[in-house]
């Protein structure tokens, strides 16, 4: 029987830089991966805005504009050319 555990993590409460996450099954490490945390230096980024054009994305010759959403704390696609 498979049991799944899922949750949301606010990664900004951890220090910036490289970290290691480990999956334990029955007390043994089943998987281990390194990852990097980058951020704005605060738990919830307030009062910032901006957009950026990703050239040659998703295909060569195309572009995608992403814009920061404070409410979502993430970038969202606002235009594709």
Tab-separated table of N, CA and C in Angstrom:
chain	number	residue	atom	x	y	z
A	1	UNK	N	0.840	-1.173	0.000
A	1	UNK	CA	0.000	0.000	0.000
A	1	UNK	C	0.891	1.245	0.000
A	2	UNK	N	0.611	2.153	-0.909
A	2	UNK	CA	1.355	3.409	-0.970
A	2	UNK	C	0.657	4.470	-0.136
A	3	UNK	N	1.428	5.212	0.611
A	3	UNK	CA	0.899	6.345	1.366
A	3	UNK	C	1.669	7.580	0.930
A	4	UNK	N	0.966	8.627	0.627
A	4	UNK	CA	1.587	9.859	0.155
A	4	UNK	C	1.408	10.954	1.190
A	5	UNK	N	2.444	11.728	1.362
A	5	UNK	CA	2.383	12.899	2.224
A	5	UNK	C	2.702	14.102	1.351
A	6	UNK	N	1.888	15.118	1.463
A	6	UNK	CA	2.045	16.290	0.611
A	6	UNK	C	1.837	17.537	1.459
A	7	UNK	N	2.481	18.615	1.089
A	7	UNK	CA	2.284	19.858	1.825
A	7	UNK	C	2.896	21.027	1.089
A	8	UNK	N	2.615	22.199	1.584
A	8	UNK	CA	3.180	23.420	1.030
A	8	UNK	C	4.267	23.914	1.970
A	9	UNK	N	5.383	24.335	1.399
A	9	UNK	CA	6.504	24.815	2.203
A	9	UNK	C	6.808	26.258	1.827
A	10	UNK	N	6.923	27.118	2.818
A	10	UNK	CA	7.366	28.491	2.589
A	10	UNK	C	8.889	28.474	2.674
A	11	UNK	N	9.540	28.319	1.533
A	11	UNK	CA	10.990	28.160	1.500
A	11	UNK	C	11.719	29.404	1.985
A	12	UNK	N	11.066	30.552	2.001
A	12	UNK	CA	11.742	31.785	2.409
A	12	UNK	C	12.050	31.831	3.903
A	13	UNK	N	11.503	30.917	4.701
A	13	UNK	CA	11.837	30.892	6.124
A	13	UNK	C	13.174	30.182	6.365
A	14	UNK	N	13.726	29.566	5.323
A	14	UNK	CA	15.031	28.925	5.420
A	14	UNK	C	16.096	29.884	4.910
A	15	UNK	N	17.329	29.665	5.309
A	15	UNK	CA	18.413	30.551	4.889
A	15	UNK	C	18.683	30.397	3.393
A	16	UNK	N	19.183	31.468	2.798
A	16	UNK	CA	19.541	31.440	1.388
A	16	UNK	C	20.744	30.526	1.195
A	17	UNK	N	20.829	29.909	0.035
A	17	UNK	CA	21.973	29.060	-0.278
A	17	UNK	C	21.582	27.616	-0.530
A	18	UNK	N	22.600	26.764	-0.509
A	18	UNK	CA	22.427	25.344	-0.837
A	18	UNK	C	21.906	24.566	0.368
A	19	UNK	N	20.977	23.667	0.077
A	19	UNK	CA	20.387	22.801	1.093
A	19	UNK	C	20.282	21.390	0.526
A	20	UNK	N	20.058	20.432	1.394
A	20	UNK	CA	19.857	19.043	0.983
A	20	UNK	C	18.527	18.564	1.553
A	21	UNK	N	17.730	17.921	0.703
A	21	UNK	CA	16.474	17.328	1.152
A	21	UNK	C	16.606	15.810	1.025
A	22	UNK	N	16.102	15.110	2.032
A	22	UNK	CA	16.215	13.653	2.047
A	22	UNK	C	14.844	13.029	2.239
A	23	UNK	N	14.596	11.951	1.515
A	23	UNK	CA	13.375	11.164	1.666
A	23	UNK	C	13.739	9.889	2.416
A	24	UNK	N	13.092	9.703	3.557
A	24	UNK	CA	13.324	8.504	4.363
A	24	UNK	C	12.151	7.541	4.207
A	25	UNK	N	12.475	6.280	4.018
A	25	UNK	CA	11.472	5.220	4.001
A	25	UNK	C	11.925	4.166	5.004
A	26	UNK	N	11.084	3.923	5.995
A	26	UNK	CA	11.403	2.961	7.060
A	26	UNK	C	12.747	3.262	7.719
A	27	UNK	N	13.042	4.555	7.906
A	27	UNK	CA	14.265	4.961	8.584
A	27	UNK	C	15.508	4.980	7.725
A	28	UNK	N	15.381	4.629	6.447
A	28	UNK	CA	16.523	4.616	5.533
A	28	UNK	C	16.360	5.696	4.474
A	29	UNK	N	17.474	6.309	4.074
A	29	UNK	CA	17.422	7.330	3.029
A	29	UNK	C	17.133	6.649	1.697
A	30	UNK	N	16.000	7.005	1.086
A	30	UNK	CA	15.606	6.441	-0.204
A	30	UNK	C	16.024	7.351	-1.350
A	31	UNK	N	16.120	8.645	-1.075
A	31	UNK	CA	16.494	9.605	-2.102
A	31	UNK	C	17.043	10.849	-1.416
A	32	UNK	N	17.977	11.507	-2.073
A	32	UNK	CA	18.605	12.703	-1.514
A	32	UNK	C	18.962	13.643	-2.658
A	33	UNK	N	18.593	14.916	-2.528
A	33	UNK	CA	18.868	15.891	-3.583
A	33	UNK	C	19.280	17.224	-2.978
A	34	UNK	N	20.222	17.890	-3.633
A	34	UNK	CA	20.616	19.244	-3.256
A	34	UNK	C	19.774	20.236	-4.035
A	35	UNK	N	19.493	21.383	-3.415
A	35	UNK	CA	18.763	22.453	-4.094
A	35	UNK	C	19.205	23.781	-3.504
A	36	UNK	N	18.969	24.846	-4.242
A	36	UNK	CA	19.357	26.185	-3.807
A	36	UNK	C	18.130	27.018	-3.503
A	37	UNK	N	18.218	27.820	-2.444
A	37	UNK	CA	17.166	28.771	-2.106
A	37	UNK	C	17.691	30.167	-2.410
A	38	UNK	N	16.949	30.879	-3.233
A	38	UNK	CA	17.242	32.280	-3.535
A	38	UNK	C	15.995	33.062	-3.180
A	39	UNK	N	16.157	34.279	-2.764
A	39	UNK	CA	14.967	35.026	-2.374
A	39	UNK	C	15.216	36.502	-2.236
A	40	UNK	N	14.239	37.154	-1.644
A	40	UNK	CA	14.274	38.597	-1.484
A	40	UNK	C	14.750	39.013	-0.098
A	41	UNK	N	15.135	38.066	0.740
A	41	UNK	CA	15.625	38.377	2.061
A	41	UNK	C	14.546	38.634	3.098
A	42	UNK	N	13.315	38.329	2.756
A	42	UNK	CA	12.208	38.458	3.701
A	42	UNK	C	11.195	37.360	3.414
A	43	UNK	N	10.358	37.064	4.409
A	43	UNK	CA	9.432	35.941	4.277
A	43	UNK	C	8.359	36.183	3.226
A	44	UNK	N	7.827	37.399	3.154
A	44	UNK	CA	6.793	37.732	2.178
A	44	UNK	C	7.224	39.009	1.477
A	45	UNK	N	7.487	38.925	0.180
A	45	UNK	CA	7.971	40.080	-0.578
A	45	UNK	C	6.838	41.073	-0.798
A	46	UNK	N	6.975	42.273	-0.206
A	46	UNK	CA	5.940	43.302	-0.313
A	46	UNK	C	6.478	44.515	-1.056
A	47	UNK	N	5.589	45.153	-1.790
A	47	UNK	CA	5.919	46.416	-2.426
A	47	UNK	C	6.887	46.331	-3.582
A	48	UNK	N	7.044	45.161	-4.161
A	48	UNK	CA	7.913	45.049	-5.328
A	48	UNK	C	7.064	44.702	-6.544
A	49	UNK	N	7.559	45.066	-7.688
A	49	UNK	CA	6.859	44.756	-8.933
A	49	UNK	C	7.889	44.697	-10.041
A	50	UNK	N	7.486	44.140	-11.132
A	50	UNK	CA	8.381	44.095	-12.271
A	50	UNK	C	7.969	43.032	-13.258
A	51	UNK	N	8.476	43.208	-14.457
A	51	UNK	CA	8.242	42.225	-15.504
A	51	UNK	C	9.553	41.998	-16.238
A	52	UNK	N	9.624	40.900	-16.955
A	52	UNK	CA	10.845	40.536	-17.655
A	52	UNK	C	10.468	39.774	-18.911
A	53	UNK	N	11.171	40.064	-19.989
A	53	UNK	CA	10.947	39.358	-21.247
A	53	UNK	C	11.958	38.230	-21.385
A	54	UNK	N	11.442	37.028	-21.551
A	54	UNK	CA	12.279	35.851	-21.774
A	54	UNK	C	12.369	35.641	-23.278
A	55	UNK	N	13.504	35.998	-23.861
A	55	UNK	CA	13.663	35.853	-25.307
A	55	UNK	C	13.944	34.395	-25.663
A	56	UNK	N	13.510	34.019	-26.854
A	56	UNK	CA	13.672	32.649	-27.351
A	56	UNK	C	13.073	31.622	-26.391
A	57	UNK	N	11.930	31.990	-25.802
A	57	UNK	CA	11.232	31.068	-24.896
A	57	UNK	C	9.747	31.130	-25.164
A	58	UNK	N	9.071	30.036	-25.356
A	58	UNK	CA	9.541	28.670	-25.159
A	58	UNK	C	10.260	28.076	-26.366
A	59	UNK	N	10.229	28.777	-27.477
A	59	UNK	CA	10.905	28.300	-28.686
A	59	UNK	C	11.789	29.409	-29.233
A	60	UNK	N	12.787	29.041	-30.009
A	60	UNK	CA	13.643	30.020	-30.662
A	60	UNK	C	12.792	30.938	-31.530
A	61	UNK	N	13.016	32.242	-31.412
A	61	UNK	CA	12.255	33.218	-32.181
A	61	UNK	C	10.991	33.694	-31.488
A	62	UNK	N	10.621	33.073	-30.389
A	62	UNK	CA	9.447	33.485	-29.619
A	62	UNK	C	9.907	34.165	-28.336
A	63	UNK	N	9.003	34.907	-27.720
A	63	UNK	CA	9.323	35.515	-26.429
A	63	UNK	C	8.111	35.434	-25.511
A	64	UNK	N	8.389	35.459	-24.229
A	64	UNK	CA	7.350	35.390	-23.207
A	64	UNK	C	7.642	36.453	-22.161
A	65	UNK	N	6.619	37.215	-21.787
A	65	UNK	CA	6.773	38.233	-20.751
A	65	UNK	C	6.172	37.691	-19.458
A	66	UNK	N	6.968	37.734	-18.396
A	66	UNK	CA	6.483	37.326	-17.077
A	66	UNK	C	6.446	38.555	-16.173
A	67	UNK	N	5.500	38.546	-15.239
A	67	UNK	CA	5.327	39.683	-14.334
A	67	UNK	C	5.166	39.160	-12.908
A	68	UNK	N	5.759	39.869	-11.941
A	68	UNK	CA	5.687	39.463	-10.540
A	68	UNK	C	4.298	39.715	-9.982
A	69	UNK	N	3.767	38.748	-9.253
A	69	UNK	CA	2.487	38.878	-8.560
A	69	UNK	C	2.746	38.799	-7.058
A	70	UNK	N	2.501	39.910	-6.352
A	70	UNK	CA	2.715	39.908	-4.907
A	70	UNK	C	1.801	38.902	-4.218
A	71	UNK	N	0.551	38.840	-4.637
A	71	UNK	CA	-0.415	37.933	-4.009
A	71	UNK	C	0.001	36.473	-4.151
A	72	UNK	N	0.518	36.107	-5.312
A	72	UNK	CA	0.927	34.724	-5.559
A	72	UNK	C	2.363	34.446	-5.141
A	73	UNK	N	3.144	35.534	-4.930
A	73	UNK	CA	4.566	35.400	-4.619
A	73	UNK	C	5.267	34.563	-5.684
A	74	UNK	N	4.973	34.930	-6.945
A	74	UNK	CA	5.500	34.164	-8.056
A	74	UNK	C	5.376	35.000	-9.319
A	75	UNK	N	6.070	34.567	-10.360
A	75	UNK	CA	5.926	35.204	-11.662
A	75	UNK	C	4.824	34.507	-12.444
A	76	UNK	N	4.099	35.270	-13.233
A	76	UNK	CA	3.067	34.714	-14.092
A	76	UNK	C	3.259	35.210	-15.511
A	77	UNK	N	2.837	34.425	-16.471
A	77	UNK	CA	2.938	34.809	-17.882
A	77	UNK	C	1.853	35.829	-18.182
A	78	UNK	N	2.265	36.966	-18.749
A	78	UNK	CA	1.295	38.001	-19.104
A	78	UNK	C	1.217	38.225	-20.610
A	79	UNK	N	2.199	37.711	-21.345
A	79	UNK	CA	2.188	37.906	-22.801
A	79	UNK	C	3.111	36.892	-23.455
A	80	UNK	N	2.679	36.408	-24.625
A	80	UNK	CA	3.519	35.523	-25.444
A	80	UNK	C	3.517	36.026	-26.863
A	81	UNK	N	4.696	36.103	-27.465
A	81	UNK	CA	4.833	36.556	-28.865
A	81	UNK	C	5.492	35.473	-29.692
